[in-house]
CSV table of C-alpha atoms and ligand atoms in Angstrom, one decimal:
chain,number,residue,atom,x,y,z
Z,1,UNK,CA,125.7,25.3,-151.8
Z,2,UNK,CA,121.7,23.7,-153.5
Z,3,UNK,CA,122.2,22.2,-156.2
Z,4,UNK,CA,119.9,24.8,-158.4
Z,5,UNK,CA,122.1,27.6,-157.2
Z,6,UNK,CA,124.7,26.2,-159.3
Z,7,UNK,CA,122.8,27.0,-162.5
Z,8,UNK,CA,124.6,29.4,-164.3
Z,9,UNK,CA,128.0,29.2,-162.5
Z,10,UNK,CA,131.5,27.9,-163.8
Z,11,UNK,CA,132.2,24.5,-162.9
Z,12,UNK,CA,134.9,25.6,-159.9
Z,13,UNK,CA,131.6,25.9,-157.7
Z,14,UNK,CA,130.5,22.7,-157.8
Z,15,UNK,CA,131.6,21.4,-154.6
Z,16,UNK,CA,132.8,17.6,-154.4
Z,17,UNK,CA,132.1,14.9,-154.8
Z,18,UNK,CA,129.9,15.7,-157.2
Z,19,UNK,CA,128.1,13.2,-160.6
Z,20,UNK,CA,128.4,15.6,-163.2
Z,21,UNK,CA,127.0,15.0,-167.0
Z,22,UNK,CA,128.5,16.5,-169.9
Z,23,UNK,CA,125.5,17.3,-171.5
Z,24,UNK,CA,127.2,17.9,-174.8
Z,25,UNK,CA,129.2,14.7,-175.1
Z,26,UNK,CA,125.6,13.4,-174.3
Z,27,UNK,CA,123.8,15.2,-176.5
Z,28,UNK,CA,126.0,13.4,-179.2
Z,29,UNK,CA,125.7,10.0,-178.2
Z,30,UNK,CA,121.8,11.0,-177.5
Z,31,UNK,CA,121.9,11.8,-181.8
Z,32,UNK,CA,124.4,9.5,-182.4
Z,33,UNK,CA,122.1,6.4,-181.0
Z,34,UNK,CA,118.8,7.6,-182.4
Z,35,UNK,CA,120.1,8.1,-186.3
Z,36,UNK,CA,121.3,4.7,-186.2
Z,37,UNK,CA,118.0,3.4,-185.2
Z,38,UNK,CA,116.5,5.6,-187.6
Z,39,UNK,CA,119.1,4.2,-190.7
Z,40,UNK,CA,118.4,0.7,-189.0
Z,41,UNK,CA,114.7,0.7,-189.3
Z,42,UNK,CA,114.3,-0.2,-185.6
Z,43,UNK,CA,112.7,1.3,-183.2
Z,44,UNK,CA,115.0,2.4,-180.0
Z,45,UNK,CA,113.1,1.8,-176.4
Z,46,UNK,CA,116.5,2.8,-174.0
Z,47,UNK,CA,116.2,1.4,-171.0
Z,48,UNK,CA,116.1,4.2,-168.3
Z,49,UNK,CA,117.3,1.8,-165.3
Z,50,UNK,CA,120.4,3.1,-166.4
Z,51,UNK,CA,119.9,7.6,-165.7
Z,52,UNK,CA,116.5,6.9,-163.9
Z,53,UNK,CA,115.4,10.0,-164.9
Z,54,UNK,CA,112.1,11.5,-166.6
Z,55,UNK,CA,113.9,14.4,-168.0
Z,56,UNK,CA,116.6,12.2,-169.7
Z,57,UNK,CA,113.9,9.4,-171.3
Z,58,UNK,CA,112.0,12.3,-172.6
Z,59,UNK,CA,114.9,13.7,-174.3
Z,60,UNK,CA,115.4,10.8,-175.7
Z,61,UNK,CA,111.9,10.2,-176.9
Z,62,UNK,CA,112.1,13.7,-178.0
Z,63,UNK,CA,114.3,12.4,-180.7
Z,64,UNK,CA,112.8,9.3,-181.9
Z,65,UNK,CA,113.0,6.8,-179.3
Z,66,UNK,CA,109.2,5.2,-178.8
Z,67,UNK,CA,109.6,4.7,-175.3
Z,68,UNK,CA,111.6,3.4,-173.0
Z,69,UNK,CA,112.4,0.8,-170.4
Z,70,UNK,CA,111.9,-0.1,-167.1
Z,71,UNK,CA,113.1,-3.0,-164.8
Z,72,UNK,CA,111.1,-2.4,-161.3
Z,73,UNK,CA,107.4,-1.4,-161.1
Z,74,UNK,CA,108.7,1.3,-158.6
Z,75,UNK,CA,110.6,2.6,-161.1
Z,76,UNK,CA,108.0,2.7,-163.7
Z,77,UNK,CA,106.1,4.2,-161.4
Z,78,UNK,CA,108.0,7.5,-160.4
Z,79,UNK,CA,108.9,7.8,-164.4
Z,80,UNK,CA,105.3,6.8,-165.0
Z,81,UNK,CA,104.6,9.7,-162.1
Z,82,UNK,CA,107.1,12.4,-164.3
Z,83,UNK,CA,105.5,12.3,-167.5
Z,84,UNK,CA,106.8,9.5,-169.5
Z,85,UNK,CA,104.0,8.1,-171.2
Z,86,UNK,CA,105.5,4.4,-172.8
Z,87,UNK,CA,107.3,2.0,-170.4
Z,88,UNK,CA,108.2,-1.2,-171.3
Z,89,UNK,CA,109.4,-3.6,-167.4
Z,90,UNK,CA,111.8,-5.7,-169.0
Z,91,UNK,CA,111.7,-7.9,-165.8
Z,92,UNK,CA,109.8,-10.4,-164.3
Z,93,UNK,CA,107.3,-9.4,-161.7
Z,94,UNK,CA,105.8,-12.1,-159.7
Z,95,UNK,CA,104.5,-10.6,-156.4
Z,96,UNK,CA,100.7,-10.3,-156.5
Z,97,UNK,CA,100.7,-6.6,-154.3
Z,98,UNK,CA,103.2,-5.6,-157.6
Z,99,UNK,CA,101.3,-7.4,-160.3
Z,100,UNK,CA,98.3,-4.6,-158.9
Z,101,UNK,CA,100.1,-1.9,-159.1
Z,102,UNK,CA,101.9,-2.9,-162.3
Z,103,UNK,CA,98.2,-3.5,-163.6
Z,104,UNK,CA,96.5,-0.2,-162.0
Z,105,UNK,CA,100.1,2.2,-163.6
Z,106,UNK,CA,98.7,0.2,-167.6
Z,107,UNK,CA,95.1,1.7,-166.7
Z,108,UNK,CA,96.8,4.7,-165.7
Z,109,UNK,CA,98.4,5.4,-168.9
Z,110,UNK,CA,96.7,3.8,-171.3
Z,111,UNK,CA,93.8,6.1,-170.1
Z,112,UNK,CA,96.1,8.9,-171.1
Z,113,UNK,CA,97.0,7.9,-174.2
Z,114,UNK,CA,100.0,5.9,-173.5
Z,115,UNK,CA,100.7,2.1,-172.1
Z,116,UNK,CA,102.5,0.1,-170.1
Z,117,UNK,CA,104.0,-3.4,-171.2
Z,118,UNK,CA,106.0,-6.3,-169.4
Z,119,UNK,CA,107.9,-9.4,-169.8
Z,120,UNK,CA,107.5,-13.3,-168.3
Z,121,UNK,CA,108.3,-16.3,-167.9
Z,122,UNK,CA,106.4,-18.2,-166.0
Z,123,UNK,CA,102.7,-19.5,-166.3
Z,124,UNK,CA,102.5,-18.4,-162.9
Z,125,UNK,CA,103.7,-14.6,-163.7
Z,126,UNK,CA,100.9,-14.6,-166.5
Z,127,UNK,CA,98.2,-16.2,-164.5
Z,128,UNK,CA,98.8,-13.4,-161.6
Z,129,UNK,CA,99.1,-10.7,-163.9
Z,130,UNK,CA,95.8,-11.8,-165.7
Z,131,UNK,CA,93.8,-12.0,-162.5
Z,132,UNK,CA,95.7,-7.9,-161.1
Z,133,UNK,CA,94.0,-7.0,-165.0
Z,134,UNK,CA,90.8,-8.5,-164.8
Z,135,UNK,CA,91.2,-6.5,-160.7
Z,136,UNK,CA,92.2,-3.2,-162.0
Z,137,UNK,CA,90.0,-3.4,-165.4
Z,138,UNK,CA,93.1,-3.1,-166.9
Z,139,UNK,CA,94.8,-4.5,-170.4
Z,140,UNK,CA,98.0,-5.2,-170.9
Z,141,UNK,CA,100.7,-6.0,-173.7
Z,142,UNK,CA,103.3,-9.1,-173.0
Z,143,UNK,CA,106.7,-9.8,-174.2
Z,144,UNK,CA,107.5,-13.6,-173.3
Z,145,UNK,CA,110.9,-13.9,-172.0
Z,146,UNK,CA,113.4,-16.3,-173.2
Z,147,UNK,CA,117.0,-16.6,-172.5
Z,148,UNK,CA,119.6,-16.8,-175.2
Z,149,UNK,CA,122.7,-17.3,-173.1
Z,150,UNK,CA,123.1,-14.9,-170.0
Z,151,UNK,CA,120.8,-17.2,-168.0
Z,152,UNK,CA,119.8,-15.0,-165.6
Z,153,UNK,CA,115.5,-14.8,-166.4
Z,154,UNK,CA,113.3,-15.9,-169.5
Z,155,UNK,CA,112.6,-19.6,-170.6
Z,156,UNK,CA,114.2,-21.8,-173.1
Z,157,UNK,CA,113.7,-20.9,-176.5
Z,158,UNK,CA,111.3,-23.0,-178.3
Z,159,UNK,CA,108.3,-24.6,-177.2
Z,160,UNK,CA,108.5,-23.6,-173.7
Z,161,UNK,CA,108.6,-20.1,-175.6
Z,162,UNK,CA,105.8,-21.3,-177.6
Z,163,UNK,CA,103.7,-22.7,-174.4
Z,164,UNK,CA,103.9,-19.1,-172.8
Z,165,UNK,CA,102.9,-17.3,-175.7
Z,166,UNK,CA,99.7,-20.1,-175.9
Z,167,UNK,CA,98.7,-18.9,-172.3
Z,168,UNK,CA,98.8,-15.4,-173.1
Z,169,UNK,CA,96.7,-15.2,-175.5
Z,170,UNK,CA,94.0,-17.1,-173.7
Z,171,UNK,CA,94.6,-15.0,-170.6
Z,172,UNK,CA,91.8,-12.2,-171.1
Z,173,UNK,CA,93.1,-8.4,-170.6
Z,174,UNK,CA,96.3,-9.7,-171.6
Z,175,UNK,CA,98.2,-9.1,-175.5
Z,176,UNK,CA,101.0,-11.2,-176.5
Z,177,UNK,CA,103.0,-8.7,-177.9
Z,178,UNK,CA,106.2,-10.7,-178.8
Z,179,UNK,CA,109.5,-11.7,-177.5
Z,180,UNK,CA,112.3,-10.2,-175.3
Z,181,UNK,CA,115.6,-11.8,-176.0
Z,182,UNK,CA,118.7,-9.8,-174.2
Z,183,UNK,CA,122.0,-11.4,-173.8
Z,184,UNK,CA,123.4,-9.4,-171.2
Z,185,UNK,CA,126.8,-11.0,-170.5
Z,186,UNK,CA,127.9,-10.5,-174.5
Z,187,UNK,CA,127.3,-6.5,-173.7
Z,188,UNK,CA,130.6,-7.1,-172.2
Z,189,UNK,CA,132.6,-9.5,-174.4
Z,190,UNK,CA,135.9,-7.9,-174.9
Z,191,UNK,CA,136.4,-8.5,-178.6
Z,192,UNK,CA,134.2,-7.6,-181.3
Z,193,UNK,CA,134.5,-11.1,-183.0
Z,194,UNK,CA,133.2,-12.5,-179.3
Z,195,UNK,CA,129.9,-10.6,-179.5
Z,196,UNK,CA,129.1,-11.1,-183.6
Z,197,UNK,CA,129.3,-15.1,-182.6
Z,198,UNK,CA,127.0,-14.9,-179.8
Z,199,UNK,CA,124.6,-12.6,-181.2
Z,200,UNK,CA,124.7,-14.7,-184.7
Z,201,UNK,CA,124.2,-17.6,-182.7
Z,202,UNK,CA,120.7,-15.9,-180.5
Z,203,UNK,CA,119.6,-14.1,-183.4
Z,204,UNK,CA,119.4,-18.0,-184.8
Z,205,UNK,CA,117.5,-19.2,-182.0
Z,206,UNK,CA,115.3,-16.2,-181.9
Z,207,UNK,CA,114.8,-16.8,-185.0
Z,208,UNK,CA,113.6,-20.4,-184.5
Z,209,UNK,CA,111.3,-19.6,-182.0
Z,210,UNK,CA,110.1,-16.8,-183.9
Z,211,UNK,CA,109.1,-19.3,-186.8
Z,212,UNK,CA,107.4,-22.1,-184.0
Z,213,UNK,CA,105.1,-19.7,-182.9
Z,214,UNK,CA,104.0,-18.0,-185.8
Z,215,UNK,CA,103.9,-21.3,-187.3
Z,216,UNK,CA,100.9,-22.5,-184.5
Z,217,UNK,CA,99.2,-19.4,-185.8
Z,218,UNK,CA,100.3,-16.7,-183.1
Z,219,UNK,CA,101.7,-13.5,-184.5
Z,220,UNK,CA,104.9,-12.2,-183.2
Z,221,UNK,CA,104.3,-8.7,-183.8
Z,222,UNK,CA,107.8,-7.3,-182.2
Z,223,UNK,CA,111.6,-9.1,-180.8
Z,224,UNK,CA,113.0,-6.5,-178.2
Z,225,UNK,CA,116.7,-6.6,-177.0
Z,226,UNK,CA,120.0,-5.5,-177.2
Z,227,UNK,CA,121.9,-3.4,-175.2
Z,228,UNK,CA,125.3,-0.8,-175.7
Z,229,UNK,CA,127.9,-3.8,-176.4
Z,230,UNK,CA,125.8,-5.5,-179.3
Z,231,UNK,CA,122.9,-3.6,-180.3
Z,232,UNK,CA,124.3,-2.8,-184.1
Z,233,UNK,CA,124.2,-6.9,-184.6
Z,234,UNK,CA,120.5,-7.5,-183.4
Z,235,UNK,CA,119.9,-4.5,-185.5
Z,236,UNK,CA,121.1,-6.3,-188.6
Z,237,UNK,CA,120.2,-9.9,-187.8
Z,238,UNK,CA,116.5,-8.7,-189.6
Z,239,UNK,CA,115.1,-10.5,-186.6
Z,240,UNK,CA,115.1,-7.8,-183.8
Z,241,UNK,CA,112.7,-4.9,-184.2
Z,242,UNK,CA,113.5,-2.6,-181.4
Z,243,UNK,CA,116.9,-2.0,-179.4
Z,244,UNK,CA,116.9,-1.2,-175.3
Z,245,UNK,CA,120.4,-0.3,-174.8
Z,246,UNK,CA,120.6,2.2,-172.3
Z,247,UNK,CA,124.4,3.0,-171.3
Z,248,UNK,CA,125.4,4.5,-174.8
Z,249,UNK,CA,123.6,7.7,-173.4
Z,250,UNK,CA,126.9,8.5,-170.6
Z,251,UNK,CA,129.3,5.6,-171.8
Z,252,UNK,CA,130.7,4.0,-168.7
Z,253,UNK,CA,134.9,2.6,-168.2
Z,254,UNK,CA,133.4,-0.7,-168.3
Z,255,UNK,CA,132.4,-0.7,-172.2
Z,256,UNK,CA,134.7,1.4,-173.0
Z,257,UNK,CA,137.1,-1.6,-172.5
Z,258,UNK,CA,135.5,-3.4,-175.1
Z,259,UNK,CA,136.9,-3.0,-178.5
Z,260,UNK,CA,134.9,-1.5,-181.2
Z,261,UNK,CA,132.7,-2.6,-183.2
Z,262,UNK,CA,133.0,-1.0,-186.7
Z,263,UNK,CA,129.5,-1.9,-187.3
Z,264,UNK,CA,129.0,0.2,-184.1
Z,265,UNK,CA,129.0,3.8,-183.4
Z,266,UNK,CA,131.6,5.2,-181.1
Z,267,UNK,CA,130.3,6.8,-178.0
Z,268,UNK,CA,131.4,9.0,-176.2
Z,269,UNK,CA,132.4,9.4,-172.0
Z,270,UNK,CA,129.1,11.7,-170.7
Z,271,UNK,CA,129.1,10.9,-167.0
Z,272,UNK,CA,132.0,11.6,-164.5
Z,273,UNK,CA,131.7,12.4,-160.7
Z,274,UNK,CA,133.9,14.9,-159.9
Z,275,UNK,CA,136.0,14.8,-156.7
Z,276,UNK,CA,139.4,16.3,-154.9
Z,277,UNK,CA,142.6,15.6,-153.4
Z,278,UNK,CA,142.4,15.7,-149.3
Z,279,UNK,CA,145.7,14.0,-148.8
Z,280,UNK,CA,148.5,13.4,-150.4
Z,281,UNK,CA,151.8,11.1,-149.6
Z,282,UNK,CA,155.1,10.2,-151.5
Z,283,UNK,CA,153.8,7.3,-153.3
Z,284,UNK,CA,149.6,8.4,-153.9
Z,285,UNK,CA,147.1,10.8,-153.3
Z,286,UNK,CA,143.8,10.4,-152.1
Z,287,UNK,CA,140.4,11.9,-153.5
Z,288,UNK,CA,137.0,12.4,-151.6
Z,289,UNK,CA,134.9,10.1,-154.4
Z,290,UNK,CA,135.2,6.8,-152.4
Z,291,UNK,CA,132.2,4.1,-153.8
Z,292,UNK,CA,129.3,6.1,-151.9
Z,293,UNK,CA,130.0,8.1,-155.2
Z,294,UNK,CA,130.7,5.1,-157.9
Z,295,UNK,CA,129.9,1.9,-158.0
Z,296,UNK,CA,132.8,-0.3,-158.6
Z,297,UNK,CA,131.1,-3.7,-159.5
Z,298,UNK,CA,132.2,-3.4,-163.3
Z,299,UNK,CA,135.7,-1.9,-161.9
Z,300,UNK,CA,137.4,1.0,-160.5
Z,301,UNK,CA,136.6,4.0,-162.3
Z,302,UNK,CA,139.3,5.6,-165.2
Z,303,UNK,CA,140.8,9.1,-163.5
Z,304,UNK,CA,139.9,10.9,-167.0
Z,305,UNK,CA,142.7,12.6,-168.7
Z,306,UNK,CA,139.7,15.0,-171.1
Z,307,UNK,CA,141.1,12.1,-174.2
Z,308,UNK,CA,144.6,11.7,-174.4
Z,309,UNK,CA,145.8,8.7,-172.6
Z,310,UNK,CA,146.1,8.0,-169.1
Z,311,UNK,CA,148.7,9.5,-166.5
Z,312,UNK,CA,146.8,8.7,-163.3
Z,313,UNK,CA,145.2,5.8,-162.5
Z,314,UNK,CA,142.7,4.9,-159.0
Z,315,UNK,CA,144.4,1.3,-156.8
Z,316,UNK,CA,141.7,1.7,-154.2
Z,317,UNK,CA,138.2,3.0,-153.4
Z,318,UNK,CA,136.4,2.7,-149.3
Z,319,UNK,CA,133.3,4.5,-148.8
Z,320,UNK,CA,134.5,7.9,-149.1
Z,321,UNK,CA,137.9,7.8,-150.8
Z,322,UNK,CA,139.7,6.6,-153.6
Z,323,UNK,CA,143.7,6.3,-153.9
Z,324,UNK,CA,144.9,7.4,-156.6
Z,325,UNK,CA,148.8,6.9,-158.8
Z,326,UNK,CA,151.1,7.5,-160.9
Z,327,UNK,CA,151.3,5.8,-164.1
Z,328,UNK,CA,155.2,5.7,-165.3
Z,329,UNK,CA,156.4,7.5,-162.5
Z,330,UNK,CA,154.6,11.1,-163.4
Z,331,UNK,CA,153.9,13.8,-161.3
Z,332,UNK,CA,151.1,13.5,-158.7
Z,333,UNK,CA,148.4,16.3,-157.7
Z,334,UNK,CA,148.5,18.6,-155.2
Z,335,UNK,CA,146.7,19.0,-152.1
Z,336,UNK,CA,143.0,20.7,-153.2
Z,337,UNK,CA,143.8,19.9,-157.2
Z,338,UNK,CA,140.4,18.7,-159.2
Z,339,UNK,CA,139.8,15.8,-161.1
Z,340,UNK,CA,137.0,13.9,-163.0
Z,341,UNK,CA,136.4,10.3,-162.8
Z,342,UNK,CA,135.1,8.4,-165.5
Z,343,UNK,CA,132.5,5.1,-163.6
Z,344,UNK,CA,133.3,1.7,-164.2
Z,345,UNK,CA,129.4,1.5,-164.2
Z,346,UNK,CA,127.2,4.4,-165.2
Z,347,UNK,CA,123.6,2.8,-163.4
Z,348,UNK,CA,124.4,1.6,-159.7
Z,349,UNK,CA,127.1,5.3,-159.7
Z,350,UNK,CA,123.9,7.5,-160.9
Z,351,UNK,CA,121.8,5.1,-158.0
Z,352,UNK,CA,124.0,6.8,-155.6
Z,353,UNK,CA,123.1,10.6,-156.2
Z,354,UNK,CA,119.7,12.8,-156.2
Z,355,UNK,CA,120.7,14.5,-158.8
Z,356,UNK,CA,123.3,14.8,-162.2
Z,357,UNK,CA,124.8,18.4,-162.7
Z,358,UNK,CA,124.3,19.3,-166.2
Z,359,UNK,CA,127.2,21.0,-167.6
Z,360,UNK,CA,127.7,23.0,-171.5
Z,361,UNK,CA,131.4,24.1,-172.7
Z,362,UNK,CA,132.9,20.8,-171.7
Z,363,UNK,CA,134.6,19.7,-168.2
Z,364,UNK,CA,138.1,22.0,-168.6
Z,365,UNK,CA,135.4,25.7,-169.0
Z,366,UNK,CA,131.5,24.6,-168.9
Z,367,UNK,CA,128.9,26.5,-167.7
Z,368,UNK,CA,126.3,24.8,-165.1
Z,369,UNK,CA,122.9,24.5,-167.5
Z,370,UNK,CA,120.8,21.9,-165.5
Z,371,UNK,CA,120.0,19.9,-162.9
Z,372,UNK,CA,118.8,16.3,-164.1
Z,373,UNK,CA,117.0,14.8,-161.3
Z,374,UNK,CA,117.4,11.1,-160.6
Z,375,UNK,CA,113.8,10.2,-160.4
Z,376,UNK,CA,113.4,6.7,-159.6
Z,377,UNK,CA,116.5,6.8,-157.3
Z,378,UNK,CA,116.1,3.9,-155.2
Z,379,UNK,CA,112.7,3.1,-156.3
Z,380,UNK,CA,113.8,-0.8,-156.5
Z,381,UNK,CA,110.1,-1.9,-155.3
U,401,LIG,C1,116.5,-6.6,-170.3
U,401,LIG,C2,117.6,-5.3,-170.3
U,401,LIG,N1,117.3,-4.7,-171.9
U,401,LIG,C3,118.7,-4.0,-171.8
U,401,LIG,C4,119.6,-3.1,-170.9
U,401,LIG,C5,120.8,-2.2,-171.3
U,401,LIG,O1,121.8,-2.5,-171.4
U,401,LIG,P1,123.1,-1.8,-171.5
U,401,LIG,O2,122.4,0.0,-170.2
U,401,LIG,O3,124.3,-2.4,-170.9
U,401,LIG,O4,123.2,-0.4,-172.8
U,401,LIG,C6,120.0,-4.2,-169.8
U,401,LIG,C7,120.9,-3.7,-168.6
U,401,LIG,O5,121.7,-4.7,-167.8
U,401,LIG,C8,118.7,-5.4,-169.5
U,401,LIG,O6,119.0,-5.8,-168.3
């Protein structure tokens, strides 16, 4: 049955494996995050690399987000083509041909009343971006990315960030918009104390960098960053003006392993892989969802027990199947039984699917309400 033909039908009609969104849980997550940002006086710009869906980006903006982040040029192009008007590429782009696309997209979005902005961390990146903007007759807001501990992209805080800010200010068509300071590793520090200590240090470094740049006469209008693991800490820092959390909307199994922080709202799992048992033995059963259905980079999926303590666990995955064992010697499911898996990592899981099946009314008695297209699936360039 085609995805669209499922609309209005019960859960039993969803063939396996399938990526399913519990719409009620997702909307509760959406509302919780939107009200958190409102109450704390910070802008919310959720990361759309997580869901890659223009419809969900628009839902987030309708709930108060100022726009979304994208991580790749092609991702930004897909979201813009599907109607998303305010996109920040929170990542570096260096190939001149790609920067040409960035500049063209910036012009097109600006002409339509929207905007595109981008992060940089090199002299060459800024020179090439400025050249592309000149060719395309475009202007763009530019954030200097500083490395606050993830040791991925970004220049060191302090003088190197000031040097790039100066270069941007001196580049025609580029507007210095502020700093990006995202500590990806801290999102997954397991204890709340570790996350607090990390973001306290980060906030200090960011504050010193802001003071240095402003001391040189360049206004730092905005500091943007944060993810689902730490956003309450950045929001409380008084330094960050914008939160980029993405995974909160679906809440994967890896994030659920973080010790909760009372300062943060608790999100529910909203993304599931529906699977069924296709082979049984005395010791285990095998279901029909493997790592072509769900990413395993952040650990194997959890078998969802509808909020109760798990009774089954996935012990191994291959391309198209996963081995399921019983915890504590309990009974195993039978042939054809359906299971719901909570993926270890939502972003790369979504990227494996063309569409997500949105269910209203829960995973036991719900009905398919909508199909959510993964617009930017595979948009990696
Ligand atoms: C630059 C940047 N900002 C924000 C996020 C959002 O993080 P999360 O989906 O963990 O909330 C990410 C995710 O990797 C990221 O790379």
